[in-house]
Amino acid sequence: MVDLIKRAKELLESSAVKVVIGYEQGTGNKTRALFVEKTEDADKLIFDSRCIQNLAAYVTKKEVKEKGKMAIAATLPVMRSIIQLASEFQVNDNNLLVLGITPESNLIEFANLVEVETFVHQYQIEIDARNKEMLDKLAKMTSAERWKFWVDELAPCFKCYACRAACPMCYCSRCTVDFNQPQWIPVPSTELGNLEWHIMRAMHLTGRCIDCDACYNACPLSIPINLLTKRMLVDAKEHFGNYQPSLKGDNLMSTYKPDDKENFIQ
Amino acid sequence: MNIDKRLVRKDSLEKLFDILKRNSKTIYAPFTKNGKSTFRDTESFGAISTGYIQTTESAKDIAFPRTEKLLDFSKSKEGMSVKGTDLNDIPDVILWGVRPCDASGIGELSSIFNWDYKDEIYINRLSKVTVFGFSCSKSDEYCFCTSVGGNPGNTAGSDILFTLLGEEGDYLAEIITEKGLAVVDLAQNLFEKTDISGKEKFLAELPVKFSHEDIRLKLDKFFESKEWIEQSLRCLGCGACAYVCPTCACFDIQDEAHGKKGSRVRCWDSCGFSHFTVHTSGYNPRNVQSARWRQRIMHKFSYMPERLSVYGCTGCGRCSRACPVDMNILEHLISIQEVTV
């Protein structure tokens, strides 16, 4: 991607940003995240259909954020994640510049996150045909059949939390599942512990999940956990309206205002 | 005992499986779901996955389960009552289809669980396991057993090691231990006498890619290297690498209580997690990902050789295959070997 390499070099040379987050060729046929801090390393940047990791997971990572202002090569799902993160006060125009990659693989420049939001809003979040079919199949099952499906699917889960680590929206410095005094979610990987963990995760992501499949792609056991968040996307739409990440912070399922008149949350 | 070599015909493996089942043996064998393979209690020979280079999960679960109940407790007016695990409840298991890098990992895991404290549950579980190793006739770019002292036909850790003798599908069976011999006794006629001696030409060719001795020596002066920061920047801090590893043995102990009774449970833990070994004071001894990544490599290639005289890596390459962000241990070890301190 010549345009991206050129732009990354300009941004680093002019010190407009300290680090450019993009993709490089990995080992085997894999691609992986690249953090370009020196202009000469920008030549390693690539972009092709294999580049599906949601790089927005890195913009809240302490070690990356500490480098200073970031630029990020952002596909549509990454841009959506960034808008959602901005609405949750995790990134802003002072610490992040978006180098957009359109669905047609063209580089698109944005002056600020408002422009990113406008771009993102041109596209509806659509569940792909294969997963839609799976959701329909699940919806047609009896509750006992569906329960069995999930018990079987989640049985191999060993709680490595790759799903959580790969998700841009799972940026809590301490996750509910890591508390043991008091304990909210059973820590062991057991039938109940696995079910509770994945249901809790899907609930926490409802109205925030932008349907990028990062959780599923990261799972070393390929458990279709993204079906849970997809189902919530469908249900939330039906009951609460269409979801688009928004800088206004008018989240589908919750609101938060620093000047909230209620004080129990402060 | 001396290794006894026998020929097992292609069709005899299924017969062996059936005979073991008729003798009420529990058999754990590779089972594939969603394209990923793991060892599961298997009732039929046809359900066993074949043709894999390596199973996605290691076989360590059999002796060191992801969730191990240590004791049950209940509280009443009379006080607290505690009931420990009954070691007699542990079943006899045949572990079928284990690759040599996995089987040899059992030795490394055992050295940890027999170190300063003899872990009775682990020791008892392992004593009930008979390992059927299967040599490797194929390898991939993630394999590096030959760089850490192993090889595709390594007998270490197996009770019987089967080596596929070319396309005809017959196997050379090396009967390595008394446990292996006990299985042969159940199906004598399936283990034919043979004069085949060499198996090397049937094994995967895997050139040595680095020297684990050199890595160990290098690490003595590598603790403060910036290489850890560079290597770990893309690491997301999950536990996939540790949980698929045949030798990672870290665990956490949790109380799972409901009302006045509950269980104390041992669960796998991973040095990749940000809160790994956080002190009760809140102090985190490894508060950045680079320190956690360094711990993973140092533990396997420096601390274990120093304290236990074994390396904590068998070169199975599972961690590299499982990593969602391409943290490739082979690539990183080669970098460590090449970087000047």
XYZ file of N, CA and C in Angstrom, chain A residues 174-187, chain B residues 73 252-257 264 275 278-282:
84
model
N -9.375 -3.872 34.967
C -9.615 -5.111 35.710
C -11.012 -5.597 35.370
N -11.043 -6.768 34.760
C -12.295 -7.352 34.272
C -13.058 -7.990 35.438
N -14.365 -7.976 35.354
C -15.215 -8.586 36.393
C -14.760 -10.001 36.752
N -14.325 -10.742 35.733
C -13.983 -12.148 35.961
C -12.675 -12.293 36.766
N -11.914 -11.206 36.856
C -10.658 -11.263 37.608
C -10.830 -10.942 39.089
N -12.028 -10.580 39.479
C -12.283 -10.321 40.901
C -12.603 -11.627 41.623
N -11.984 -11.831 42.780
C -12.407 -13.000 43.562
C -12.889 -12.622 44.955
N -12.801 -11.328 45.309
C -13.344 -10.894 46.598
C -14.106 -9.594 46.411
N -15.368 -9.543 46.173
C -16.221 -10.721 46.002
C -16.083 -11.294 44.599
N -16.434 -12.539 44.466
C -16.368 -13.172 43.155
C -17.722 -13.011 42.450
N -17.688 -12.602 41.194
C -18.916 -12.421 40.428
C -19.145 -13.563 39.451
N -18.062 -14.001 38.826
C -18.133 -15.043 37.794
C -17.220 -16.180 38.248
N -17.678 -17.428 38.187
C -16.782 -18.528 38.596
C -15.500 -18.516 37.753
N -14.376 -18.589 38.423
C -13.097 -18.531 37.706
C -12.798 -19.824 36.943
N -15.336 -28.095 51.135
C -15.457 -27.611 52.515
C -16.914 -27.256 52.811
N -3.590 -21.164 39.599
C -4.149 -20.256 40.579
C -5.085 -21.107 41.430
N -5.271 -20.751 42.673
C -6.204 -21.515 43.513
C -7.376 -20.622 43.884
N -8.565 -21.107 43.637
C -9.783 -20.335 43.847
C -10.739 -21.106 44.742
N -11.476 -20.381 45.571
C -12.562 -20.997 46.332
C -13.866 -20.713 45.608
N -14.556 -21.764 45.253
C -15.865 -21.631 44.612
C -16.901 -21.990 45.665
N -17.473 -20.984 46.303
C -18.390 -21.241 47.421
C -19.817 -20.873 47.049
N -12.429 -25.936 46.882
C -11.186 -25.233 46.559
C -10.660 -25.855 45.261
N -2.579 -9.409 35.506
C -2.657 -9.484 36.965
C -1.974 -10.745 37.510
N 0.000 -10.839 40.989
C -0.129 -9.550 41.687
C -0.184 -9.832 43.192
N 0.571 -9.047 43.964
C 0.626 -9.273 45.406
C -0.649 -8.747 46.081
N -0.924 -9.223 47.276
C -2.120 -8.742 47.979
C -2.013 -7.253 48.289
N -0.800 -6.742 48.365
C -0.608 -5.301 48.600
C -1.033 -4.475 47.393
N -1.200 -5.146 46.242
C -1.511 -4.437 45.005
C -0.290 -4.285 44.117
